[in-house]
mmCIF file with all atom_site columns, C-alpha atoms in Angstrom:
data_model
loop_
_atom_site.group_PDB
_atom_site.id
_atom_site.type_symbol
_atom_site.label_atom_id
_atom_site.label_alt_id
_atom_site.label_comp_id
_atom_site.label_asym_id
_atom_site.label_entity_id
_atom_site.label_seq_id
_atom_site.pdbx_PDB_ins_code
_atom_site.Cartn_x
_atom_site.Cartn_y
_atom_site.Cartn_z
_atom_site.occupancy
_atom_site.B_iso_or_equiv
_atom_site.pdbx_formal_charge
_atom_site.auth_seq_id
_atom_site.auth_comp_id
_atom_site.auth_asym_id
_atom_site.auth_atom_id
_atom_site.pdbx_PDB_model_num
ATOM 1   C CA . MET Z 1 1   ? -35.104 5.742   -251.734 1.00 0.00 ? 1   MET Z CA 1
ATOM 2   C CA . THR Z 1 2   ? -38.356 6.251   -249.883 1.00 0.00 ? 2   THR Z CA 1
ATOM 3   C CA . ASN Z 1 3   ? -39.692 5.080   -246.535 1.00 0.00 ? 3   ASN Z CA 1
ATOM 4   C CA . ILE Z 1 4   ? -43.128 3.522   -246.448 1.00 0.00 ? 4   ILE Z CA 1
ATOM 5   C CA . PHE Z 1 5   ? -43.780 4.710   -242.894 1.00 0.00 ? 5   PHE Z CA 1
ATOM 6   C CA . GLN Z 1 6   ? -43.000 8.352   -243.630 1.00 0.00 ? 6   GLN Z CA 1
ATOM 7   C CA . CYS Z 1 7   ? -44.802 11.202  -245.378 1.00 0.00 ? 7   CYS Z CA 1
ATOM 8   C CA . LEU Z 1 8   ? -48.208 10.088  -244.195 1.00 0.00 ? 8   LEU Z CA 1
ATOM 9   C CA . PRO Z 1 9   ? -51.077 12.243  -245.422 1.00 0.00 ? 9   PRO Z CA 1
ATOM 10  C CA . LYS Z 1 10  ? -52.303 14.782  -242.885 1.00 0.00 ? 10  LYS Z CA 1
ATOM 11  C CA . HIS Z 1 11  ? -55.949 14.416  -243.811 1.00 0.00 ? 11  HIS Z CA 1
ATOM 12  C CA . LEU Z 1 12  ? -57.464 11.004  -243.476 1.00 0.00 ? 12  LEU Z CA 1
ATOM 13  C CA . ASP Z 1 13  ? -61.166 11.731  -243.865 1.00 0.00 ? 13  ASP Z CA 1
ATOM 14  C CA . GLU Z 1 14  ? -61.083 8.891   -246.344 1.00 0.00 ? 14  GLU Z CA 1
ATOM 15  C CA . GLU Z 1 15  ? -58.669 6.027   -246.788 1.00 0.00 ? 15  GLU Z CA 1
ATOM 16  C CA . VAL Z 1 16  ? -55.724 7.094   -248.940 1.00 0.00 ? 16  VAL Z CA 1
ATOM 17  C CA . PHE Z 1 17  ? -54.530 4.928   -251.829 1.00 0.00 ? 17  PHE Z CA 1
ATOM 18  C CA . GLU Z 1 18  ? -51.120 5.697   -253.373 1.00 0.00 ? 18  GLU Z CA 1
ATOM 19  C CA . THR Z 1 19  ? -49.637 3.838   -256.317 1.00 0.00 ? 19  THR Z CA 1
ATOM 20  C CA . LEU Z 1 20  ? -45.987 2.996   -255.651 1.00 0.00 ? 20  LEU Z CA 1
ATOM 21  C CA . LEU Z 1 21  ? -45.419 0.980   -258.773 1.00 0.00 ? 21  LEU Z CA 1
ATOM 22  C CA . GLN Z 1 22  ? -47.370 0.153   -261.898 1.00 0.00 ? 22  GLN Z CA 1
ATOM 23  C CA . LYS Z 1 23  ? -46.377 -1.907  -264.899 1.00 0.00 ? 23  LYS Z CA 1
ATOM 24  C CA . GLY Z 1 24  ? -48.733 -3.818  -267.142 1.00 0.00 ? 24  GLY Z CA 1
ATOM 25  C CA . ASP Z 1 25  ? -51.183 -5.724  -264.967 1.00 0.00 ? 25  ASP Z CA 1
ATOM 26  C CA . LEU Z 1 26  ? -49.096 -5.143  -261.845 1.00 0.00 ? 26  LEU Z CA 1
ATOM 27  C CA . LYS Z 1 27  ? -49.948 -2.412  -259.366 1.00 0.00 ? 27  LYS Z CA 1
ATOM 28  C CA . VAL Z 1 28  ? -48.348 -1.955  -255.946 1.00 0.00 ? 28  VAL Z CA 1
ATOM 29  C CA . GLU Z 1 29  ? -50.120 0.397   -253.575 1.00 0.00 ? 29  GLU Z CA 1
ATOM 30  C CA . ARG Z 1 30  ? -49.650 1.888   -250.147 1.00 0.00 ? 30  ARG Z CA 1
ATOM 31  C CA . ILE Z 1 31  ? -52.993 2.202   -248.393 1.00 0.00 ? 31  ILE Z CA 1
ATOM 32  C CA . ILE Z 1 32  ? -53.461 4.234   -245.230 1.00 0.00 ? 32  ILE Z CA 1
ATOM 33  C CA . SER Z 1 33  ? -56.482 3.703   -243.025 1.00 0.00 ? 33  SER Z CA 1
ATOM 34  C CA . LYS Z 1 34  ? -57.330 5.208   -239.646 1.00 0.00 ? 34  LYS Z CA 1
ATOM 35  C CA . GLY Z 1 35  ? -60.477 3.729   -238.243 1.00 0.00 ? 35  GLY Z CA 1
ATOM 36  C CA . HIS Z 1 36  ? -61.892 3.340   -241.733 1.00 0.00 ? 36  HIS Z CA 1
ATOM 37  C CA . ALA Z 1 37  ? -63.893 0.354   -242.846 1.00 0.00 ? 37  ALA Z CA 1
ATOM 38  C CA . SER Z 1 38  ? -65.579 -0.590  -246.093 1.00 0.00 ? 38  SER Z CA 1
ATOM 39  C CA . PRO Z 1 39  ? -69.184 0.492   -246.568 1.00 0.00 ? 39  PRO Z CA 1
ATOM 40  C CA . THR Z 1 40  ? -71.453 -1.623  -244.400 1.00 0.00 ? 40  THR Z CA 1
ATOM 41  C CA . THR Z 1 41  ? -73.389 -2.853  -247.411 1.00 0.00 ? 41  THR Z CA 1
ATOM 42  C CA . GLY Z 1 42  ? -71.825 -4.493  -250.437 1.00 0.00 ? 42  GLY Z CA 1
ATOM 43  C CA . TRP Z 1 43  ? -68.518 -6.240  -250.995 1.00 0.00 ? 43  TRP Z CA 1
ATOM 44  C CA . TYR Z 1 44  ? -65.369 -5.576  -252.969 1.00 0.00 ? 44  TYR Z CA 1
ATOM 45  C CA . ASP Z 1 45  ? -65.264 -7.858  -255.992 1.00 0.00 ? 45  ASP Z CA 1
ATOM 46  C CA . GLN Z 1 46  ? -61.982 -7.359  -257.854 1.00 0.00 ? 46  GLN Z CA 1
ATOM 47  C CA . VAL Z 1 47  ? -61.022 -8.659  -261.268 1.00 0.00 ? 47  VAL Z CA 1
ATOM 48  C CA . GLN Z 1 48  ? -57.407 -9.199  -260.193 1.00 0.00 ? 48  GLN Z CA 1
ATOM 49  C CA . ASP Z 1 49  ? -55.782 -11.247 -257.462 1.00 0.00 ? 49  ASP Z CA 1
ATOM 50  C CA . GLU Z 1 50  ? -54.540 -9.163  -254.535 1.00 0.00 ? 50  GLU Z CA 1
ATOM 51  C CA . TRP Z 1 51  ? -51.736 -9.881  -252.072 1.00 0.00 ? 51  TRP Z CA 1
ATOM 52  C CA . VAL Z 1 52  ? -52.004 -7.638  -249.069 1.00 0.00 ? 52  VAL Z CA 1
ATOM 53  C CA . MET Z 1 53  ? -49.849 -7.114  -245.971 1.00 0.00 ? 53  MET Z CA 1
ATOM 54  C CA . VAL Z 1 54  ? -50.328 -4.910  -242.924 1.00 0.00 ? 54  VAL Z CA 1
ATOM 55  C CA . LEU Z 1 55  ? -47.061 -3.114  -242.208 1.00 0.00 ? 55  LEU Z CA 1
ATOM 56  C CA . GLN Z 1 56  ? -48.276 -1.097  -239.231 1.00 0.00 ? 56  GLN Z CA 1
ATOM 57  C CA . GLY Z 1 57  ? -51.528 -0.991  -237.301 1.00 0.00 ? 57  GLY Z CA 1
ATOM 58  C CA . GLU Z 1 58  ? -54.370 -3.471  -237.037 1.00 0.00 ? 58  GLU Z CA 1
ATOM 59  C CA . ALA Z 1 59  ? -57.218 -4.460  -239.297 1.00 0.00 ? 59  ALA Z CA 1
ATOM 60  C CA . ILE Z 1 60  ? -59.885 -7.052  -239.894 1.00 0.00 ? 60  ILE Z CA 1
ATOM 61  C CA . ILE Z 1 61  ? -60.607 -8.347  -243.380 1.00 0.00 ? 61  ILE Z CA 1
ATOM 62  C CA . THR Z 1 62  ? -63.816 -10.310 -243.857 1.00 0.00 ? 62  THR Z CA 1
ATOM 63  C CA . LEU Z 1 63  ? -64.133 -12.710 -246.757 1.00 0.00 ? 63  LEU Z CA 1
ATOM 64  C CA . LYS Z 1 64  ? -67.730 -13.465 -247.734 1.00 0.00 ? 64  LYS Z CA 1
ATOM 65  C CA . ASP Z 1 65  ? -68.612 -17.120 -247.218 1.00 0.00 ? 65  ASP Z CA 1
ATOM 66  C CA . ASP Z 1 66  ? -65.460 -17.481 -245.125 1.00 0.00 ? 66  ASP Z CA 1
ATOM 67  C CA . LYS Z 1 67  ? -64.528 -15.650 -241.931 1.00 0.00 ? 67  LYS Z CA 1
ATOM 68  C CA . ASP Z 1 68  ? -62.834 -12.642 -240.360 1.00 0.00 ? 68  ASP Z CA 1
ATOM 69  C CA . TYR Z 1 69  ? -59.059 -12.342 -240.528 1.00 0.00 ? 69  TYR Z CA 1
ATOM 70  C CA . ALA Z 1 70  ? -57.408 -10.123 -237.919 1.00 0.00 ? 70  ALA Z CA 1
ATOM 71  C CA . LEU Z 1 71  ? -54.161 -8.690  -239.272 1.00 0.00 ? 71  LEU Z CA 1
ATOM 72  C CA . GLY Z 1 72  ? -51.335 -7.023  -237.394 1.00 0.00 ? 72  GLY Z CA 1
ATOM 73  C CA . SER Z 1 73  ? -47.874 -5.935  -238.445 1.00 0.00 ? 73  SER Z CA 1
ATOM 74  C CA . GLY Z 1 74  ? -46.380 -8.410  -240.899 1.00 0.00 ? 74  GLY Z CA 1
ATOM 75  C CA . ASP Z 1 75  ? -49.545 -10.423 -241.518 1.00 0.00 ? 75  ASP Z CA 1
ATOM 76  C CA . TYR Z 1 76  ? -50.287 -11.042 -245.160 1.00 0.00 ? 76  TYR Z CA 1
ATOM 77  C CA . MET Z 1 77  ? -52.853 -12.914 -247.210 1.00 0.00 ? 77  MET Z CA 1
ATOM 78  C CA . THR Z 1 78  ? -53.982 -13.419 -250.769 1.00 0.00 ? 78  THR Z CA 1
ATOM 79  C CA . ILE Z 1 79  ? -57.453 -12.408 -251.875 1.00 0.00 ? 79  ILE Z CA 1
ATOM 80  C CA . PRO Z 1 80  ? -58.123 -14.240 -255.140 1.00 0.00 ? 80  PRO Z CA 1
ATOM 81  C CA . ALA Z 1 81  ? -59.948 -12.393 -257.910 1.00 0.00 ? 81  ALA Z CA 1
ATOM 82  C CA . HIS Z 1 82  ? -63.705 -12.287 -257.404 1.00 0.00 ? 82  HIS Z CA 1
ATOM 83  C CA . THR Z 1 83  ? -63.455 -13.295 -253.764 1.00 0.00 ? 83  THR Z CA 1
ATOM 84  C CA . LYS Z 1 84  ? -65.947 -10.947 -252.189 1.00 0.00 ? 84  LYS Z CA 1
ATOM 85  C CA . HIS Z 1 85  ? -64.370 -9.165  -249.264 1.00 0.00 ? 85  HIS Z CA 1
ATOM 86  C CA . LYS Z 1 86  ? -64.370 -6.028  -247.134 1.00 0.00 ? 86  LYS Z CA 1
ATOM 87  C CA . VAL Z 1 87  ? -62.289 -4.317  -244.504 1.00 0.00 ? 87  VAL Z CA 1
ATOM 88  C CA . THR Z 1 88  ? -64.531 -4.620  -241.465 1.00 0.00 ? 88  THR Z CA 1
ATOM 89  C CA . TRP Z 1 89  ? -62.393 -2.616  -239.060 1.00 0.00 ? 89  TRP Z CA 1
ATOM 90  C CA . THR Z 1 90  ? -59.114 -0.739  -238.696 1.00 0.00 ? 90  THR Z CA 1
ATOM 91  C CA . ILE Z 1 91  ? -57.743 0.553   -235.419 1.00 0.00 ? 91  ILE Z CA 1
ATOM 92  C CA . PRO Z 1 92  ? -58.919 4.154   -234.890 1.00 0.00 ? 92  PRO Z CA 1
ATOM 93  C CA . GLU Z 1 93  ? -56.042 5.351   -232.677 1.00 0.00 ? 93  GLU Z CA 1
ATOM 94  C CA . LYS Z 1 94  ? -53.308 5.264   -235.312 1.00 0.00 ? 94  LYS Z CA 1
ATOM 95  C CA . GLU Z 1 95  ? -52.660 4.805   -238.990 1.00 0.00 ? 95  GLU Z CA 1
ATOM 96  C CA . THR Z 1 96  ? -52.810 1.327   -240.437 1.00 0.00 ? 96  THR Z CA 1
ATOM 97  C CA . ILE Z 1 97  ? -50.379 1.093   -243.349 1.00 0.00 ? 97  ILE Z CA 1
ATOM 98  C CA . TRP Z 1 98  ? -50.951 -1.604  -245.961 1.00 0.00 ? 98  TRP Z CA 1
ATOM 99  C CA . LEU Z 1 99  ? -48.923 -2.827  -248.886 1.00 0.00 ? 99  LEU Z CA 1
ATOM 100 C CA . ALA Z 1 100 ? -51.156 -4.216  -251.612 1.00 0.00 ? 100 ALA Z CA 1
ATOM 101 C CA . ILE Z 1 101 ? -49.995 -5.988  -254.758 1.00 0.00 ? 101 ILE Z CA 1
ATOM 102 C CA . HIS Z 1 102 ? -52.637 -6.290  -257.476 1.00 0.00 ? 102 HIS Z CA 1
ATOM 103 C CA . TYR Z 1 103 ? -51.643 -8.789  -260.141 1.00 0.00 ? 103 TYR Z CA 1
ATOM 104 C CA . MET N 1 1   ? -52.768 -15.850 -243.214 1.00 0.00 ? 1   MET N CA 1
ATOM 105 C CA . THR N 1 2   ? -49.040 -15.777 -242.604 1.00 0.00 ? 2   THR N CA 1
ATOM 106 C CA . ASN N 1 3   ? -46.715 -13.377 -240.814 1.00 0.00 ? 3   ASN N CA 1
ATOM 107 C CA . ILE N 1 4   ? -43.609 -12.211 -242.634 1.00 0.00 ? 4   ILE N CA 1
ATOM 108 C CA . PHE N 1 5   ? -41.652 -11.801 -239.379 1.00 0.00 ? 5   PHE N CA 1
ATOM 109 C CA . GLN N 1 6   ? -42.325 -15.325 -238.148 1.00 0.00 ? 6   GLN N CA 1
ATOM 110 C CA . CYS N 1 7   ? -41.036 -18.795 -239.000 1.00 0.00 ? 7   CYS N CA 1
ATOM 111 C CA . LEU N 1 8   ? -37.522 -17.565 -239.696 1.00 0.00 ? 8   LEU N CA 1
ATOM 112 C CA . PRO N 1 9   ? -35.105 -20.268 -240.784 1.00 0.00 ? 9   PRO N CA 1
ATOM 113 C CA . LYS N 1 10  ? -32.837 -21.536 -237.997 1.00 0.00 ? 10  LYS N CA 1
ATOM 114 C CA . HIS N 1 11  ? -29.824 -21.930 -240.221 1.00 0.00 ? 11  HIS N CA 1
ATOM 115 C CA . LEU N 1 12  ? -28.571 -18.839 -241.970 1.00 0.00 ? 12  LEU N CA 1
ATOM 116 C CA . ASP N 1 13  ? -25.203 -19.987 -243.274 1.00 0.00 ? 13  ASP N CA 1
ATOM 117 C CA . GLU N 1 14  ? -26.390 -18.501 -246.535 1.00 0.00 ? 14  GLU N CA 1
ATOM 118 C CA . GLU N 1 15  ? -29.038 -15.925 -247.281 1.00 0.00 ? 15  GLU N CA 1
ATOM 119 C CA . VAL N 1 16  ? -32.454 -17.554 -247.572 1.00 0.00 ? 16  VAL N CA 1
ATOM 120 C CA . PHE N 1 17  ? -34.761 -16.765 -250.499 1.00 0.00 ? 17  PHE N CA 1
ATOM 121 C CA . GLU N 1 18  ? -38.407 -17.828 -250.247 1.00 0.00 ? 18  GLU N CA 1
ATOM 122 C CA . THR N 1 19  ? -40.986 -17.315 -252.966 1.00 0.00 ? 19  THR N CA 1
ATOM 123 C CA . LEU N 1 20  ? -44.211 -15.976 -251.494 1.00 0.00 ? 20  LEU N CA 1
ATOM 124 C CA . LEU N 1 21  ? -46.013 -15.463 -254.768 1.00 0.00 ? 21  LEU N CA 1
ATOM 125 C CA . GLN N 1 22  ? -45.362 -16.233 -258.402 1.00 0.00 ? 22  GLN N CA 1
ATOM 126 C CA . LYS N 1 23  ? -47.525 -15.603 -261.442 1.00 0.00 ? 23  LYS N CA 1
ATOM 127 C CA . GLY N 1 24  ? -46.278 -15.071 -264.965 1.00 0.00 ? 24  GLY N CA 1
ATOM 128 C CA . ASP N 1 25  ? -43.391 -12.627 -264.840 1.00 0.00 ? 25  ASP N CA 1
ATOM 129 C CA . LEU N 1 26  ? -44.182 -11.603 -261.261 1.00 0.00 ? 26  LEU N CA 1
ATOM 130 C CA . LYS N 1 27  ? -42.300 -13.067 -258.322 1.00 0.00 ? 27  LYS N CA 1
ATOM 131 C CA . VAL N 1 28  ? -42.537 -11.854 -254.733 1.00 0.00 ? 28  VAL N CA 1
ATOM 132 C CA . GLU N 1 29  ? -39.851 -13.079 -252.357 1.00 0.00 ? 29  GLU N CA 1
ATOM 133 C CA . ARG N 1 30  ? -38.964 -12.909 -248.705 1.00 0.00 ? 30  ARG N CA 1
ATOM 134 C CA . ILE N 1 31  ? -35.216 -12.709 -248.285 1.00 0.00 ? 31  ILE N CA 1
ATOM 135 C CA . ILE N 1 32  ? -33.497 -13.199 -244.946 1.00 0.00 ? 32  ILE N CA 1
ATOM 136 C CA . SER N 1 33  ? -29.936 -12.018 -244.405 1.00 0.00 ? 33  SER N CA 1
ATOM 137 C CA . LYS N 1 34  ? -27.849 -11.998 -241.255 1.00 0.00 ? 34  LYS N CA 1
ATOM 138 C CA . GLY N 1 35  ? -24.526 -10.323 -241.831 1.00 0.00 ? 35  GLY N CA 1
ATOM 139 C CA . HIS N 1 36  ? -24.466 -11.599 -245.399 1.00 0.00 ? 36  HIS N CA 1
ATOM 140 C CA . ALA N 1 37  ? -23.243 -9.570  -248.327 1.00 0.00 ? 37  ALA N CA 1
ATOM 141 C CA . SER N 1 38  ? -22.904 -10.256 -252.016 1.00 0.00 ? 38  SER N CA 1
ATOM 142 C CA . PRO N 1 39  ? -19.604 -11.731 -253.208 1.00 0.00 ? 39  PRO N CA 1
ATOM 143 C CA . THR N 1 40  ? -16.895 -9.069  -253.124 1.00 0.00 ? 40  THR N CA 1
ATOM 144 C CA . THR N 1 41  ? -16.253 -9.446  -256.841 1.00 0.00 ? 41  THR N CA 1
ATOM 145 C CA . GLY N 1 42  ? -18.920 -9.166  -259.496 1.00 0.00 ? 42  GLY N CA 1
ATOM 146 C CA . TRP N 1 43  ? -22.341 -7.548  -259.566 1.00 0.00 ? 43  TRP N CA 1
ATOM 147 C CA . TYR N 1 44  ? -25.914 -8.743  -259.820 1.00 0.00 ? 44  TYR N CA 1
ATOM 148 C CA . ASP N 1 45  ? -27.283 -7.999  -263.267 1.00 0.00 ? 45  ASP N CA 1
ATOM 149 C CA . GLN N 1 46  ? -30.944 -8.965  -263.445 1.00 0.00 ? 46  GLN N CA 1
ATOM 150 C CA . VAL N 1 47  ? -33.148 -9.194  -266.513 1.00 0.00 ? 47  VAL N CA 1
ATOM 151 C CA . GLN N 1 48  ? -36.188 -7.954  -264.574 1.00 0.00 ? 48  GLN N CA 1
ATOM 152 C CA . ASP N 1 49  ? -36.903 -4.812  -262.620 1.00 0.00 ? 49  ASP N CA 1
ATOM 153 C CA . GLU N 1 50  ? -36.873 -5.295  -258.861 1.00 0.00 ? 50  GLU N CA 1
ATOM 154 C CA . TRP N 1 51  ? -38.685 -3.354  -256.143 1.00 0.00 ? 51  TRP N CA 1
ATOM 155 C CA . VAL N 1 52  ? -37.184 -4.081  -252.765 1.00 0.00 ? 52  VAL N CA 1
ATOM 156 C CA . MET N 1 53  ? -38.048 -3.037  -249.216 1.00 0.00 ? 53  MET N CA 1
ATOM 157 C CA . VAL N 1 54  ? -36.352 -3.721  -245.894 1.00 0.00 ? 54  VAL N CA 1
ATOM 158 C CA . LEU N 1 55  ? -38.995 -4.762  -243.368 1.00 0.00 ? 55  LEU N CA 1
ATOM 159 C CA . GLN N 1 56  ? -36.646 -5.379  -240.444 1.00 0.00 ? 56  GLN N CA 1
ATOM 160 C CA . GLY N 1 57  ? -32.926 -4.918  -239.937 1.00 0.00 ? 57  GLY N CA 1
ATOM 161 C CA . GLU N 1 58  ? -30.386 -2.810  -241.789 1.00 0.00 ? 58  GLU N CA 1
ATOM 162 C CA . ALA N 1 59  ? -28.614 -3.145  -245.102 1.00 0.00 ? 59  ALA N CA 1
ATOM 163 C CA . ILE N 1 60  ? -26.552 -1.295  -247.661 1.00 0.00 ? 60  ILE N CA 1
ATOM 164 C CA . ILE N 1 61  ? -27.215 -1.699  -251.370 1.00 0.00 ? 61  ILE N CA 1
ATOM 165 C CA . THR N 1 62  ? -24.560 -0.418  -253.742 1.00 0.00 ? 62  THR N CA 1
ATOM 166 C CA . LEU N 1 63  ? -25.481 0.467   -257.300 1.00 0.00 ? 63  LEU N CA 1
ATOM 167 C CA . LYS N 1 64  ? -22.543 0.414   -259.696 1.00 0.00 ? 64  LYS N CA 1
ATOM 168 C CA . ASP N 1 65  ? -21.845 3.846   -261.174 1.00 0.00 ? 65  ASP N CA 1
ATOM 169 C CA . ASP N 1 66  ? -24.065 5.346   -258.494 1.00 0.00 ? 66  ASP N CA 1
ATOM 170 C CA . LYS N 1 67  ? -23.659 5.134   -254.704 1.00 0.00 ? 67  LYS N CA 1
ATOM 171 C CA . ASP N 1 68  ? -24.444 3.262   -251.508 1.00 0.00 ? 68  ASP N CA 1
ATOM 172 C CA . TYR N 1 69  ? -27.987 3.244   -250.199 1.00 0.00 ? 69  TYR N CA 1
ATOM 173 C CA . ALA N 1 70  ? -28.425 2.524   -246.492 1.00 0.00 ? 70  ALA N CA 1
ATOM 174 C CA . LEU N 1 71  ? -31.803 0.937   -245.853 1.00 0.00 ? 71  LEU N CA 1
ATOM 175 C CA . GLY N 1 72  ? -33.639 0.476   -242.561 1.00 0.00 ? 72  GLY N CA 1
ATOM 176 C CA . SER N 1 73  ? -37.139 -0.660  -241.754 1.00 0.00 ? 73  SER N CA 1
ATOM 177 C CA . GLY N 1 74  ? -39.610 0.623   -244.334 1.00 0.00 ? 74  GLY N CA 1
ATOM 178 C CA . ASP N 1 75  ? -37.048 1.895   -246.830 1.00 0.00 ? 75  ASP N CA 1
ATOM 179 C CA . TYR N 1 76  ? -37.698 0.805   -250.393 1.00 0.00 ? 76  TYR N CA 1
ATOM 180 C CA . MET N 1 77  ? -36.169 1.396   -253.801 1.00 0.00 ? 77  MET N CA 1
ATOM 181 C CA . THR N 1 78  ? -36.416 0.209   -257.372 1.00 0.00 ? 78  THR N CA 1
ATOM 182 C CA . ILE N 1 79  ? -33.484 -1.468  -259.074 1.00 0.00 ? 79  ILE N CA 1
ATOM 183 C CA . PRO N 1 80  ? -34.154 -1.298  -262.808 1.00 0.00 ? 80  PRO N CA 1
ATOM 184 C CA . ALA N 1 81  ? -33.280 -4.309  -264.950 1.00 0.00 ? 81  ALA N CA 1
ATOM 185 C CA . HIS N 1 82  ? -29.582 -4.506  -265.803 1.00 0.00 ? 82  HIS N CA 1
ATOM 186 C CA . THR N 1 83  ? -28.622 -1.993  -263.122 1.00 0.00 ? 83  THR N CA 1
ATOM 187 C CA . LYS N 1 84  ? -25.558 -3.620  -261.683 1.00 0.00 ? 84  LYS N CA 1
ATOM 188 C CA . HIS N 1 85  ? -25.851 -3.830  -257.905 1.00 0.00 ? 85  HIS N CA 1
ATOM 189 C CA . LYS N 1 86  ? -24.841 -5.708  -254.821 1.00 0.00 ? 86  LYS N CA 1
ATOM 190 C CA . VAL N 1 87  ? -25.705 -5.939  -251.153 1.00 0.00 ? 87  VAL N CA 1
ATOM 191 C CA . THR N 1 88  ? -22.581 -4.545  -249.548 1.00 0.00 ? 88  THR N CA 1
ATOM 192 C CA . TRP N 1 89  ? -23.557 -5.140  -245.934 1.00 0.00 ? 89  TRP N CA 1
ATOM 193 C CA . THR N 1 90  ? -26.325 -6.382  -243.665 1.00 0.00 ? 90  THR N CA 1
ATOM 194 C CA . ILE N 1 91  ? -26.338 -6.011  -239.897 1.00 0.00 ? 91  ILE N CA 1
ATOM 195 C CA . PRO N 1 92  ? -24.784 -9.110  -238.324 1.00 0.00 ? 92  PRO N CA 1
ATOM 196 C CA . GLU N 1 93  ? -26.576 -9.001  -234.960 1.00 0.00 ? 93  GLU N CA 1
ATOM 197 C CA . LYS N 1 94  ? -30.072 -9.806  -236.218 1.00 0.00 ? 94  LYS N CA 1
ATOM 198 C CA . GLU N 1 95  ? -32.006 -10.948 -239.236 1.00 0.00 ? 95  GLU N CA 1
ATOM 199 C CA . THR N 1 96  ? -32.652 -8.462  -241.996 1.00 0.00 ? 96  THR N CA 1
ATOM 200 C CA . ILE N 1 97  ? -35.969 -9.301  -243.657 1.00 0.00 ? 97  ILE N CA 1
ATOM 201 C CA . TRP N 1 98  ? -36.573 -8.067  -247.192 1.00 0.00 ? 98  TRP N CA 1
ATOM 202 C CA . LEU N 1 99  ? -39.590 -8.055  -249.434 1.00 0.00 ? 99  LEU N CA 1
ATOM 203 C CA . ALA N 1 100 ? -38.573 -8.189  -253.100 1.00 0.00 ? 100 ALA N CA 1
ATOM 204 C CA . ILE N 1 101 ? -40.910 -7.851  -256.062 1.00 0.00 ? 101 ILE N CA 1
ATOM 205 C CA . HIS N 1 102 ? -39.438 -8.979  -259.376 1.00 0.00 ? 102 HIS N CA 1
ATOM 206 C CA . TYR N 1 103 ? -41.535 -7.811  -262.307 1.00 0.00 ? 103 TYR N CA 1
#
């Protein structure tokens, strides 16, 4: 048994992506951000659907051709494959912990 | 965008299972318990692997031929297919909210 809020990485110069589970096309990740955002130019364009939830912290996800979504603890959304998106902001004062399911 | 801690069912005579996501063999559920436990006789024996996390509340999962696992907020574990298990206890004073990934 493991706790998703524990054993946070000490160094967060970059966002940290950890695979919790992988089987076939399924990948479940813990992502830890601390003030990080996506590069200011360009968008993520993923080949798989992604279901993402903020477990702790605060973040803003921007979908291209859509709008900004402000997420706090417990907020989740689906980002369909090839929906261009980026993380515009995460709160700098503490770690934002995400659970992401790629499927 | 939806919040996993909100819109809890008013009536919890039984545990409530809600499918958040389903695609092929993948199913993601929110489960809400409030003092519920599995039937005292018999064990769950699932054909799929299950990854389960407690988001809020407290619970005990018992694996047959293994031991009891006490889970609080953020604790997660994998229950491999055909591992006989049951939920022995959930805290009666408040809702226990689970995220379960069947894969």
